[in-house]
Amino acid sequence: MPLQLPPKETNLFKRVVKCYEQKQYKNGLKFAKQILSIPKYAEHGETLAMKGLILNCLGKKEEALDLVRRGLRNDLQSQVCWHVFGLLQRSEKKYDEAIKCYRNALRWDKDNIQILRDLSLLQIQMRDLEGYRDTRYQLLKLRPGQRASWIGYSMACHLLEDFDTALAVLEEYRKTQEVKSYDYEFSEFLLYQNSVYREAGKNKECIEHLEKYEKQICDQVSIMEIKAMVSYDLGLKDKAEEYYRQLIDRNPSSVNYYNGLVKVLELNADETVTNLYSEFIDKYKYSHAPKLLRLQVTSGDTFKQYAGDYIRHALHRGTPPLFLNIRPLLKDEAKAKILEDLVLEYKSNLKDHGKLLKSDENKEPPTTYLWTLFFLAQYYDYFRKLDIAIQYVKEVLDHTPTLIEGYSLEGKIYKHAHNLQLAAKLMDEARSLDTADRYINSKSAKYQLKINDIDKAEETCALFTREGVSAIENLNEMQCMWFQTECAASFLRQGKIGEALKKCHEIDKHFTDIIEDQFDFHTYCMRKMTLKAYISMLRMEDILRSHPFYFKCASLAIQCYISLHDNPISEIEEDTEINSDGLTAKELKKLKSKQRRAQKKAEEKKVDSKETNDKKKVDENSEPKIDPKKLIQISDPLDQAIKFLRPLQNWSAKRIDTHLYAFDIYYRKGKFLLMLQSLKRARNLNLQHPQLHINIVKFALAFKAKTDLNKAVSQVIETELKVLLDGMKLLEFNDNFMKRNNKSIAHQCAGAEVLNILNPTAADDVLKLCCSLSYDHIERELPTCIKTYENLQNGIFGKVSEGVIEDYRKRCGQLFPLATVFQDNQSVEKINEVVSSLNKLSVK
Amino acid sequence: MNIRNATIADLMNMQNCNLLCLPENYQMKYYLYHGLSWPQLSFLAEDDKGHVVGYVLAKMEEESDEAPHGHITSLAVRRSHRRLGLARTLMDLSSKAMVECFHAKYVSLHVRKSNRAALHLYKNALNFNISEIEPKYYADGEDAYAMKRNLTHLVSESKTEESN
């Protein structure tokens, strides 16, 4: 039975609420106590609820929930109680529950502005766009004098693509605004309004709107960009050209603007485009963009001339990123050859005459030769002519032994050559030469992770992370995903599944947190009027997990779970797995009991200092730490894998790997229709993908073997399978696949793998296929050869004799002399000598 | 090499570049705060693969008693992409936007006393002056130079553009 408070207590209650709003929690509790200490009102619902709300802000979550529930039970028709409960649910991120509470609150007070506002925030956070619009409409009716009401409602309509209503409301709002000489917020409003015209496809209105109000818009760049794009869409090519030229003048380094201009001018002949770029190069001498664009559209002698100019200038000046700027051109074989010839010519000219061109007047400084060698090293590395690349980079270091870029490049080349130990050593050498640069530090740490030296990597990172906290912890706190993904990959390589999964879950949590981050900005952006940016935030958050880091994290997680499914970890292995300190079982037991005692002591201490803890502020970082052990003690690894697969299917459907992972999971689950779906999706992206080919055959065989499938399903699969197999039988399908892709080692190996599955007796043929190394540009296929070498040993190609494996290793060893995996022990020792001699040279 | 205004969709990649290059790091929410408060002020440089190789994260200082001024929260260019004039281009684009959109009179930043390369860039290439030393500004205790660059010349440039 809800109690009515007398005037004195009502005033006290109002003060409780005010204290809460002003974050004066201590006072709020004091006033609440005054009400509740009166026996008659000890169970006053709303007071209990408010007390709970305040306690929640002080971190006492359990007590808070208890009180709020109690308060609600005592007064189920109180909008205050429901509202408070909603706020609690929201603070626990239980948004669906919170929405229910707010709706209940509104039943008893349907026009409560505060509740409506809170509800609208949750609705937009959860993307309940219809609900959001309804709530915002209500707010508009109740508070037509507030600008947020108009903006909020129009945005809701905009998001639902009800452009007409959105525009009408925005225009009504605009009319109420007085024109000032400078008003950034209004400027942002106008840009937003304009963007809605554009999205609605009302290009004419868009340009008219812009021309009418542009004097009130501060953002000149946006004005020009909109005018350029919309003019083009309206067929006003002259105007569009004018605007693009203005934009280029403002930022001559924007590739987008040049592309826009070329599109507008409808230049098709390469020559005219070239002339256009030449015009800009003369005008904006320092910009690289037009120069590089010109190199893209020219060819033959013209290309040679312009490329030569660009490169000589860069070499003379000393521009380390020269190669990186040139790199996109190398896809064109003819251009690649021209570039190679050019720079080799410069090299010999410099060596023989000290000049880039024999006709040059002045001699070049010594650094020009250095950067020429540097470019050549990068060039040959790109094409995986690693022996030549190494030669050049060694010359670079002979020339200038302190050149950091020399060591980092050498490290990179050895990484490509698959001598990861040496690569890591060299990268660390580079790092040691500039301990103030985090970039080279990060590279060094990355290479240390590649050789699975996680401790060393952490030590390296610690040189730049916050003091007083472990590097691993700090890197997690700062959402350092490059490190965490590399770390997870390393753990996976080492078979430390629990640790790998912990990293994956940490990364996943970052994404969850970033989605959570939106919340405060729903009100903030309304206040600041940066509405265009706000809408783009909503859209970015909608597809947040499409980011490459998430893809990487999910790939690793899926691989972990599949591994867990295929090789469940036993109790003993578990203990060994967590035991990364190299302790024996006895030592581990001792350590564990020691830890248990320490933990007990710590908990006792905690109880004693509860008082002091209560006075402390809520620590936002007191998240429960993820336990790697718990992550692997699961009975449903494949279902866990699917949790990571879902966002990939939603947001990374254009990456074939998504569907290959899906197949791996559903194959193990025996879900035929889902297997089929993943095959079809993969096939739409790349018919000839080697792994897809293998999957199709596995699918066909699994289907053949499956006797208890539902008849309707079977029929569907029969039909679809015919399409997947191009109507062929399996062996024929495989032969056909290999014929079509006979120049690709990866495809031939896939064919061999399939042949072994279909016809294990054809061992000779299988080996002939997978062990062949006669391909053009075999030097670029080191990763495939390493994989094949592994597969020869793990049964993928059937039972293979030691002799065959050894023969393959030797032949690969000759092709890839720097790759340690193919070397015998003698050579590895030699390499280690080089590594240790570097130790002596190290400048710390 | 492409240089353009940074959008909300770019913030995660900017954060990554920052973590690779600098010890002063921020959580995503802080990047969102910049992008949603001053969308015109941050710029980035990206390579042909779309990787962020350089960026400037900028804001306006909100003190009402002083003249409005911009502030560079963070500026970085990967070591692999130095000597292309990226920092200068990024700074100039940001400064221009500060003047146009927010009527900034000057732009300020902090730099480590020991960071000779950055000091040289700001002083010589970008016309910043040291305005004061802020002791123990950085988390590791190092002092910072507070630097300022007057932007009034950009204001007059904008005005002539508008009248054209």
Coordinates of C-alpha atoms in Angstrom, one line a residue, chain A residues 181-182 184 188 191 218-222 249-251 253-256 286 288-289 292 310 317-322 324-325 327-328 331 404-405 434 436-440 442-443 464-467 474-482 511 514 516-518 520-521 524-525 528 530 533-537 540-541 544 547-549 621, chain B residues 1-5 7-13 15-40 43 46-49 51 53 62 77-86 88-89 92-104 114-115 139-141 158 161-162:
Chain A
S181 CA 27.0 36.7 -37.9
Y182 CA 28.7 33.7 -36.4
Y184 CA 28.9 27.4 -35.2
E188 CA 26.2 22.5 -38.0
L191 CA 24.9 21.2 -42.7
C218 CA 31.5 28.2 -41.2
D219 CA 32.7 24.9 -42.7
Q220 CA 34.0 26.1 -46.1
V221 CA 35.3 22.7 -47.0
S222 CA 32.0 21.0 -46.6
D249 CA 43.7 24.5 -54.2
R250 CA 42.7 24.1 -50.6
N251 CA 44.2 20.6 -50.2
S253 CA 47.1 16.3 -51.3
S254 CA 43.7 14.8 -51.6
V255 CA 43.4 12.0 -54.1
N256 CA 39.6 12.2 -53.8
Y286 CA 55.3 20.1 -52.9
H288 CA 53.0 14.1 -53.9
A289 CA 49.5 13.2 -54.8
L292 CA 51.9 9.8 -58.1
Y310 CA 60.1 11.9 -59.2
R317 CA 66.5 14.8 -51.1
G318 CA 66.7 11.6 -49.1
T319 CA 63.1 10.3 -48.8
P320 CA 62.8 6.9 -47.0
P321 CA 59.2 6.3 -48.0
L322 CA 60.0 6.7 -51.7
L324 CA 56.2 2.9 -50.4
N325 CA 54.9 5.6 -52.6
R327 CA 54.8 0.4 -54.6
P328 CA 51.2 0.6 -56.0
K331 CA 51.4 -4.3 -60.1
I404 CA 68.0 2.4 -38.3
E405 CA 66.0 1.9 -41.5
D434 CA 66.5 5.2 -31.2
A436 CA 62.8 7.5 -28.0
D437 CA 60.8 6.3 -31.0
R438 CA 57.8 4.0 -30.1
Y439 CA 57.2 3.0 -33.8
I440 CA 60.4 1.1 -34.0
S442 CA 56.3 -1.5 -31.6
K443 CA 57.9 -3.2 -34.7
F464 CA 56.7 2.9 -23.4
T465 CA 53.8 1.8 -21.3
R466 CA 52.6 3.4 -18.1
E467 CA 54.8 2.9 -15.0
N474 CA 48.3 -1.3 -19.7
L475 CA 48.1 -2.4 -23.3
N476 CA 44.7 -3.9 -22.6
E477 CA 43.5 -0.8 -20.8
M478 CA 44.5 1.3 -23.8
Q479 CA 42.8 -1.0 -26.2
C480 CA 46.0 -1.8 -28.0
M481 CA 44.6 -4.3 -30.5
W482 CA 47.6 -4.8 -32.7
F511 CA 34.4 -3.6 -29.2
I514 CA 33.2 1.1 -27.9
E516 CA 28.8 1.3 -25.0
D517 CA 30.8 4.5 -25.4
Q518 CA 28.0 5.9 -27.7
D520 CA 26.7 9.7 -23.5
F521 CA 26.9 11.1 -27.0
Y524 CA 26.0 15.4 -26.0
C525 CA 25.7 15.8 -29.7
K528 CA 26.6 20.5 -29.5
T530 CA 27.2 18.3 -34.4
A533 CA 29.0 13.7 -37.1
Y534 CA 26.5 12.1 -34.7
I535 CA 24.7 10.3 -37.5
S536 CA 28.0 9.0 -38.9
M537 CA 28.9 7.8 -35.4
M540 CA 30.0 3.5 -37.7
E541 CA 28.8 1.8 -34.5
L544 CA 31.8 -1.7 -35.7
H547 CA 36.8 -3.7 -38.5
P548 CA 39.9 -5.7 -39.5
F549 CA 41.0 -6.1 -35.9
N621 CA 38.3 -0.8 -13.9
Chain B
M1 CA 49.3 8.9 -50.2
N2 CA 46.0 10.6 -49.4
I3 CA 45.4 13.4 -46.9
R4 CA 41.9 14.2 -45.8
N5 CA 39.6 15.1 -43.0
T7 CA 35.8 11.0 -40.0
I8 CA 34.3 9.0 -37.1
A9 CA 34.9 5.8 -39.1
D10 CA 38.6 6.6 -39.1
L11 CA 39.0 7.0 -35.4
M12 CA 39.9 3.4 -34.6
N13 CA 42.7 3.4 -37.2
Q15 CA 44.0 5.2 -32.3
N16 CA 46.1 2.3 -33.7
C17 CA 48.5 4.7 -35.3
N18 CA 48.8 6.6 -32.0
L19 CA 49.5 3.4 -30.1
L20 CA 52.2 2.5 -32.6
C21 CA 53.9 5.8 -32.5
L22 CA 53.5 7.6 -29.2
P23 CA 53.5 6.8 -25.5
E24 CA 50.6 9.2 -24.8
N25 CA 47.5 7.1 -25.6
Y26 CA 43.8 7.5 -25.2
Q27 CA 40.7 5.3 -25.1
M28 CA 38.3 5.4 -28.0
K29 CA 35.8 7.5 -26.1
Y30 CA 38.3 10.4 -26.1
Y31 CA 38.7 10.1 -29.9
L32 CA 34.9 10.0 -30.2
Y33 CA 34.7 13.1 -28.1
H34 CA 37.1 14.9 -30.5
G35 CA 35.3 13.7 -33.6
L36 CA 31.8 14.6 -32.3
S37 CA 32.8 18.0 -30.8
W38 CA 35.0 19.4 -33.6
P39 CA 34.5 17.3 -36.7
Q40 CA 36.4 19.7 -38.9
F43 CA 43.0 15.1 -40.4
E46 CA 46.6 7.2 -45.5
D47 CA 48.7 5.0 -47.8
D48 CA 47.5 3.1 -50.8
K49 CA 46.2 0.3 -48.6
H51 CA 46.5 2.4 -43.4
V53 CA 50.4 6.6 -41.6
E62 CA 36.9 26.0 -24.1
V77 CA 53.6 10.3 -38.4
R78 CA 55.0 6.8 -38.7
R79 CA 58.8 6.6 -38.9
S80 CA 58.5 4.8 -42.2
H81 CA 56.7 7.9 -43.7
R82 CA 58.9 10.7 -42.5
R83 CA 60.3 13.4 -44.8
L84 CA 57.1 13.7 -46.9
G85 CA 55.9 16.9 -45.3
L86 CA 52.9 15.1 -43.8
R88 CA 53.2 20.2 -41.9
T89 CA 50.3 19.5 -44.3
D92 CA 48.1 23.5 -41.8
L93 CA 44.8 21.9 -42.8
S94 CA 43.8 21.7 -39.2
S95 CA 44.8 25.3 -38.4
K96 CA 42.8 26.6 -41.3
A97 CA 39.7 24.8 -40.1
M98 CA 40.2 26.1 -36.6
V99 CA 40.2 29.7 -37.9
E100 CA 37.2 29.2 -40.3
C101 CA 34.9 27.2 -38.0
F102 CA 35.9 28.3 -34.6
H103 CA 37.6 31.7 -35.1
A104 CA 40.7 30.5 -33.4
S114 CA 63.9 16.2 -25.1
N115 CA 62.0 15.8 -28.4
A139 CA 53.1 10.9 -17.1
D140 CA 56.7 9.9 -16.8
G141 CA 57.7 13.2 -15.2
S158 CA 39.9 33.5 -45.2
E161 CA 38.6 34.2 -49.9
E162 CA 35.1 35.0 -48.7

